[in-house]
Amino acid sequence: LGELRGIGSLRAMSILASRSCPYRCTFCFHPLGNKVRSRSPESVVKEMKTLHERFGVEMFLFRDELFTTKKSRVHAFCDLLLEGGYDFKWVCNARVDSLDTEDYRKMRRAGCCNVFFGIESGSDLILEKMKKRTTVAQAERAIAAIRKAGLEPGCSFIFGMEGESAETIDETARFIERNNIYVDRIGFVTPYPGSPIFHEALESGRVDDVD
């Protein structure tokens, strides 16, 4: 991650500020349950400070399924970092419809150096099939907003959703090219147990056992 995204040789550690995600994309499962539980911004900053003082950690990789669930919590977290004068670097996951340029600017001032979007597809048809509750237009606006704030997004995509075709794949390819974005991950739809598409595959006989 560091070499790919310009983080360099900073000592890094994963950290969680919340568990689960309020959205229900059909390809996703929540290993920690469906209820979103969030730590207070104060406890997160306290942990970051402790890890820095004891182990020299300078880069924090937030592994929350969705770090930006509540804009107010993002701002409270950034305020604590800015008021404390901490020189921490951090990265997180966000949705394309959750923040605007001013939010990203504040995050950058507070040490954020990368934001990762699960865009998943450049086709509105496939996004609807995924129940992603976002659109291609929203994704493009988010990419423009984050760049205006002086950051570059990392983006992930998933291929093979029901309804995927050469045309929808081409839409995604053109989306990537048109927006000149860094592709962080490319995956293929997999019916993980617990996900809606797993239950659909089980009911239709495409998988015959939970194992």
Short mmCIF file of C-alpha atoms in Angstrom, two decimals:
data_model
loop_
_atom_site.label_atom_id
_atom_site.label_comp_id
_atom_site.label_asym_id
_atom_site.label_seq_id
_atom_site.Cartn_x
_atom_site.Cartn_y
_atom_site.Cartn_z
CA LEU A 1 0.00 0.00 0.00
CA GLY A 2 2.74 2.46 0.95
CA GLU A 3 4.79 1.98 -2.18
CA LEU A 4 1.73 2.18 -4.40
CA ARG A 5 0.19 5.29 -2.90
CA GLY A 6 3.17 7.40 -1.91
CA ILE A 7 3.05 6.57 1.80
CA GLY A 8 6.75 5.70 1.74
CA SER A 9 8.43 4.01 4.70
CA LEU A 10 6.18 5.31 7.49
CA ARG A 11 5.47 2.77 10.21
CA ALA A 12 1.84 1.80 9.70
CA MET A 13 -0.85 -0.04 11.64
CA SER A 14 -4.46 -0.97 11.01
CA ILE A 15 -7.13 0.53 13.25
CA LEU A 16 -10.94 0.40 13.57
CA ALA A 17 -13.20 3.33 14.42
CA SER A 18 -16.45 1.49 13.69
CA ARG A 19 -17.90 -1.89 12.82
CA SER A 20 -20.23 -2.91 10.00
CA CYS A 21 -21.98 -0.72 7.43
CA PRO A 22 -25.56 0.61 7.17
CA TYR A 23 -25.84 -0.23 3.47
CA ARG A 24 -26.90 -3.57 2.02
CA CYS A 25 -25.11 -4.09 -1.28
CA THR A 26 -26.03 -7.51 -2.66
CA PHE A 27 -22.44 -8.77 -2.98
CA CYS A 28 -21.41 -7.80 0.55
CA PHE A 29 -21.50 -9.66 3.84
CA HIS A 30 -20.79 -8.22 7.29
CA PRO A 31 -18.52 -10.50 9.34
CA LEU A 32 -19.09 -8.38 12.47
CA GLY A 33 -22.87 -8.30 12.13
CA ASN A 34 -25.32 -5.84 10.60
CA LYS A 35 -25.49 -3.32 13.44
CA VAL A 36 -23.18 -0.32 13.05
CA ARG A 37 -21.22 0.36 16.22
CA SER A 38 -18.96 3.39 16.36
CA ARG A 39 -16.25 4.37 18.80
CA SER A 40 -16.05 7.95 20.00
CA PRO A 41 -13.61 10.17 18.10
CA GLU A 42 -11.86 10.79 21.43
CA SER A 43 -11.14 7.08 21.97
CA VAL A 44 -9.82 6.69 18.43
CA VAL A 45 -7.44 9.63 18.73
CA LYS A 46 -6.32 8.36 22.15
CA GLU A 47 -5.46 4.98 20.63
CA MET A 48 -3.57 6.65 17.78
CA LYS A 49 -1.58 8.73 20.28
CA THR A 50 -0.76 5.63 22.37
CA LEU A 51 0.36 3.63 19.32
CA HIS A 52 2.53 6.53 18.20
CA GLU A 53 4.16 7.03 21.60
CA ARG A 54 4.73 3.34 22.36
CA PHE A 55 5.53 1.91 18.94
CA GLY A 56 6.34 4.85 16.70
CA VAL A 57 3.29 4.37 14.46
CA GLU A 58 2.92 7.30 12.06
CA MET A 59 0.44 5.94 9.49
CA PHE A 60 -3.00 4.62 10.42
CA LEU A 61 -4.97 2.42 8.03
CA PHE A 62 -8.64 2.61 8.97
CA ARG A 63 -10.18 -0.76 8.14
CA ASP A 64 -13.77 0.33 8.77
CA GLU A 65 -16.14 -0.97 6.12
CA LEU A 66 -17.23 2.65 5.84
CA PHE A 67 -15.32 5.31 7.76
CA THR A 68 -17.62 8.13 6.63
CA THR A 69 -20.94 6.74 7.90
CA LYS A 70 -21.65 10.02 9.73
CA LYS A 71 -20.24 13.31 8.49
CA SER A 72 -20.45 14.81 11.99
CA ARG A 73 -18.16 12.09 13.37
CA VAL A 74 -15.64 12.67 10.59
CA HIS A 75 -15.54 16.37 11.45
CA ALA A 76 -15.26 15.71 15.19
CA PHE A 77 -12.36 13.32 14.56
CA CYS A 78 -10.58 15.83 12.31
CA ASP A 79 -11.13 18.62 14.84
CA LEU A 80 -9.42 16.58 17.56
CA LEU A 81 -6.42 15.88 15.35
CA LEU A 82 -6.13 19.51 14.28
CA GLU A 83 -6.59 20.92 17.79
CA GLY A 84 -4.05 18.46 19.20
CA GLY A 85 -1.47 19.33 16.56
CA TYR A 86 -0.87 15.69 15.72
CA ASP A 87 1.21 14.90 12.67
CA PHE A 88 -0.44 11.56 11.93
CA LYS A 89 -1.13 10.26 8.42
CA TRP A 90 -4.18 8.11 7.75
CA VAL A 91 -6.29 6.52 5.03
CA CYS A 92 -9.92 5.42 5.02
CA ASN A 93 -12.85 4.08 2.99
CA ALA A 94 -15.70 6.35 1.91
CA ARG A 95 -18.84 6.31 -0.24
CA VAL A 96 -19.08 8.56 -3.25
CA ASP A 97 -22.25 10.19 -1.91
CA SER A 98 -21.10 10.91 1.65
CA LEU A 99 -18.77 13.94 1.55
CA ASP A 100 -17.99 17.08 -0.43
CA THR A 101 -14.86 19.08 -1.29
CA GLU A 102 -14.80 21.03 1.98
CA ASP A 103 -15.04 17.80 3.97
CA TYR A 104 -12.11 16.33 2.04
CA ARG A 105 -10.09 19.52 2.52
CA LYS A 106 -10.56 19.28 6.26
CA MET A 107 -9.59 15.62 6.22
CA ARG A 108 -6.44 16.45 4.30
CA ARG A 109 -5.50 19.18 6.81
CA ALA A 110 -6.01 16.59 9.57
CA GLY A 111 -3.55 14.18 7.95
CA CYS A 112 -5.65 12.12 5.54
CA CYS A 113 -3.54 11.19 2.53
CA ASN A 114 -5.74 8.67 0.67
CA VAL A 115 -9.45 7.94 0.41
CA PHE A 116 -10.72 4.72 -1.15
CA PHE A 117 -14.06 4.41 -2.93
CA GLY A 118 -15.89 1.19 -3.68
CA ILE A 119 -17.23 2.44 -7.00
CA GLU A 120 -17.74 -1.15 -8.25
CA SER A 121 -19.08 -0.32 -11.71
CA GLY A 122 -19.26 2.41 -14.32
CA SER A 123 -22.72 1.21 -15.35
CA ASP A 124 -25.84 2.53 -13.65
CA LEU A 125 -27.61 -0.70 -14.59
CA ILE A 126 -25.11 -2.80 -12.66
CA LEU A 127 -25.06 -0.40 -9.72
CA GLU A 128 -28.82 -0.81 -9.50
CA LYS A 129 -28.47 -4.61 -9.64
CA MET A 130 -25.96 -4.38 -6.78
CA LYS A 131 -28.35 -2.18 -4.77
CA LYS A 132 -25.40 0.11 -4.34
CA ARG A 133 -27.66 3.17 -4.03
CA THR A 134 -25.15 5.33 -5.89
CA THR A 135 -24.87 6.43 -9.52
CA VAL A 136 -22.10 6.93 -12.04
CA ALA A 137 -22.73 10.69 -11.90
CA GLN A 138 -22.22 10.68 -8.12
CA ALA A 139 -18.97 8.77 -8.51
CA GLU A 140 -17.67 11.29 -11.02
CA ARG A 141 -18.62 14.20 -8.79
CA ALA A 142 -16.85 12.56 -5.83
CA ILE A 143 -13.67 12.04 -7.85
CA ALA A 144 -13.73 15.69 -8.93
CA ALA A 145 -14.42 16.86 -5.37
CA ILE A 146 -11.60 14.89 -3.82
CA ARG A 147 -9.14 16.09 -6.43
CA LYS A 148 -10.23 19.67 -5.83
CA ALA A 149 -9.30 19.09 -2.19
CA GLY A 150 -5.80 18.00 -3.20
CA LEU A 151 -6.24 14.25 -2.75
CA GLU A 152 -6.33 11.33 -5.16
CA PRO A 153 -8.89 8.54 -4.75
CA GLY A 154 -8.21 4.84 -4.87
CA CYS A 155 -11.10 2.96 -6.49
CA SER A 156 -12.28 -0.64 -6.52
CA PHE A 157 -14.44 -2.38 -9.11
CA ILE A 158 -16.36 -5.66 -9.23
CA PHE A 159 -17.20 -7.54 -12.41
CA GLY A 160 -19.62 -10.40 -13.06
CA MET A 161 -22.82 -9.18 -11.42
CA GLU A 162 -26.04 -10.63 -12.78
CA GLY A 163 -26.81 -8.56 -15.89
CA GLU A 164 -23.14 -7.90 -16.65
CA SER A 165 -22.40 -7.83 -20.36
CA ALA A 166 -19.73 -6.73 -22.78
CA GLU A 167 -21.54 -3.41 -22.94
CA THR A 168 -21.58 -2.81 -19.17
CA ILE A 169 -17.94 -3.90 -18.88
CA ASP A 170 -17.09 -1.40 -21.60
CA GLU A 171 -18.99 1.30 -19.67
CA THR A 172 -16.77 0.62 -16.65
CA ALA A 173 -13.61 0.65 -18.76
CA ARG A 174 -14.62 3.97 -20.29
CA PHE A 175 -15.45 5.34 -16.84
CA ILE A 176 -11.94 4.46 -15.61
CA GLU A 177 -10.33 5.97 -18.69
CA ARG A 178 -12.51 9.07 -18.71
CA ASN A 179 -11.76 9.88 -15.08
CA ASN A 180 -8.09 8.83 -15.21
CA ILE A 181 -8.37 7.11 -11.84
CA TYR A 182 -6.10 4.83 -9.86
CA VAL A 183 -7.64 1.35 -9.75
CA ASP A 184 -6.85 -0.01 -6.31
CA ARG A 185 -8.67 -3.35 -6.63
CA ILE A 186 -10.56 -5.34 -9.24
CA GLY A 187 -12.64 -8.27 -8.08
CA PHE A 188 -15.26 -10.68 -9.34
CA VAL A 189 -18.67 -11.31 -7.83
CA THR A 190 -18.44 -14.17 -5.35
CA PRO A 191 -21.45 -15.54 -3.41
CA TYR A 192 -19.93 -15.30 0.06
CA PRO A 193 -22.12 -16.93 2.74
CA GLY A 194 -24.18 -14.25 4.40
CA SER A 195 -24.44 -12.04 1.33
CA PRO A 196 -27.78 -11.53 -0.47
CA ILE A 197 -26.42 -13.03 -3.69
CA PHE A 198 -25.40 -16.16 -1.78
CA HIS A 199 -28.99 -16.70 -0.65
CA GLU A 200 -30.20 -16.07 -4.19
CA ALA A 201 -27.70 -18.62 -5.52
CA LEU A 202 -28.77 -21.12 -2.84
CA GLU A 203 -32.46 -20.73 -3.67
CA SER A 204 -31.85 -21.04 -7.41
CA GLY A 205 -29.68 -24.13 -6.98
CA ARG A 206 -26.46 -22.57 -8.25
CA VAL A 207 -24.88 -23.52 -4.94
CA ASP A 208 -26.22 -26.53 -3.08
CA ASP A 209 -24.69 -26.29 0.39
CA VAL A 210 -23.54 -23.65 2.81
CA ASP A 211 -20.12 -25.32 2.84
#
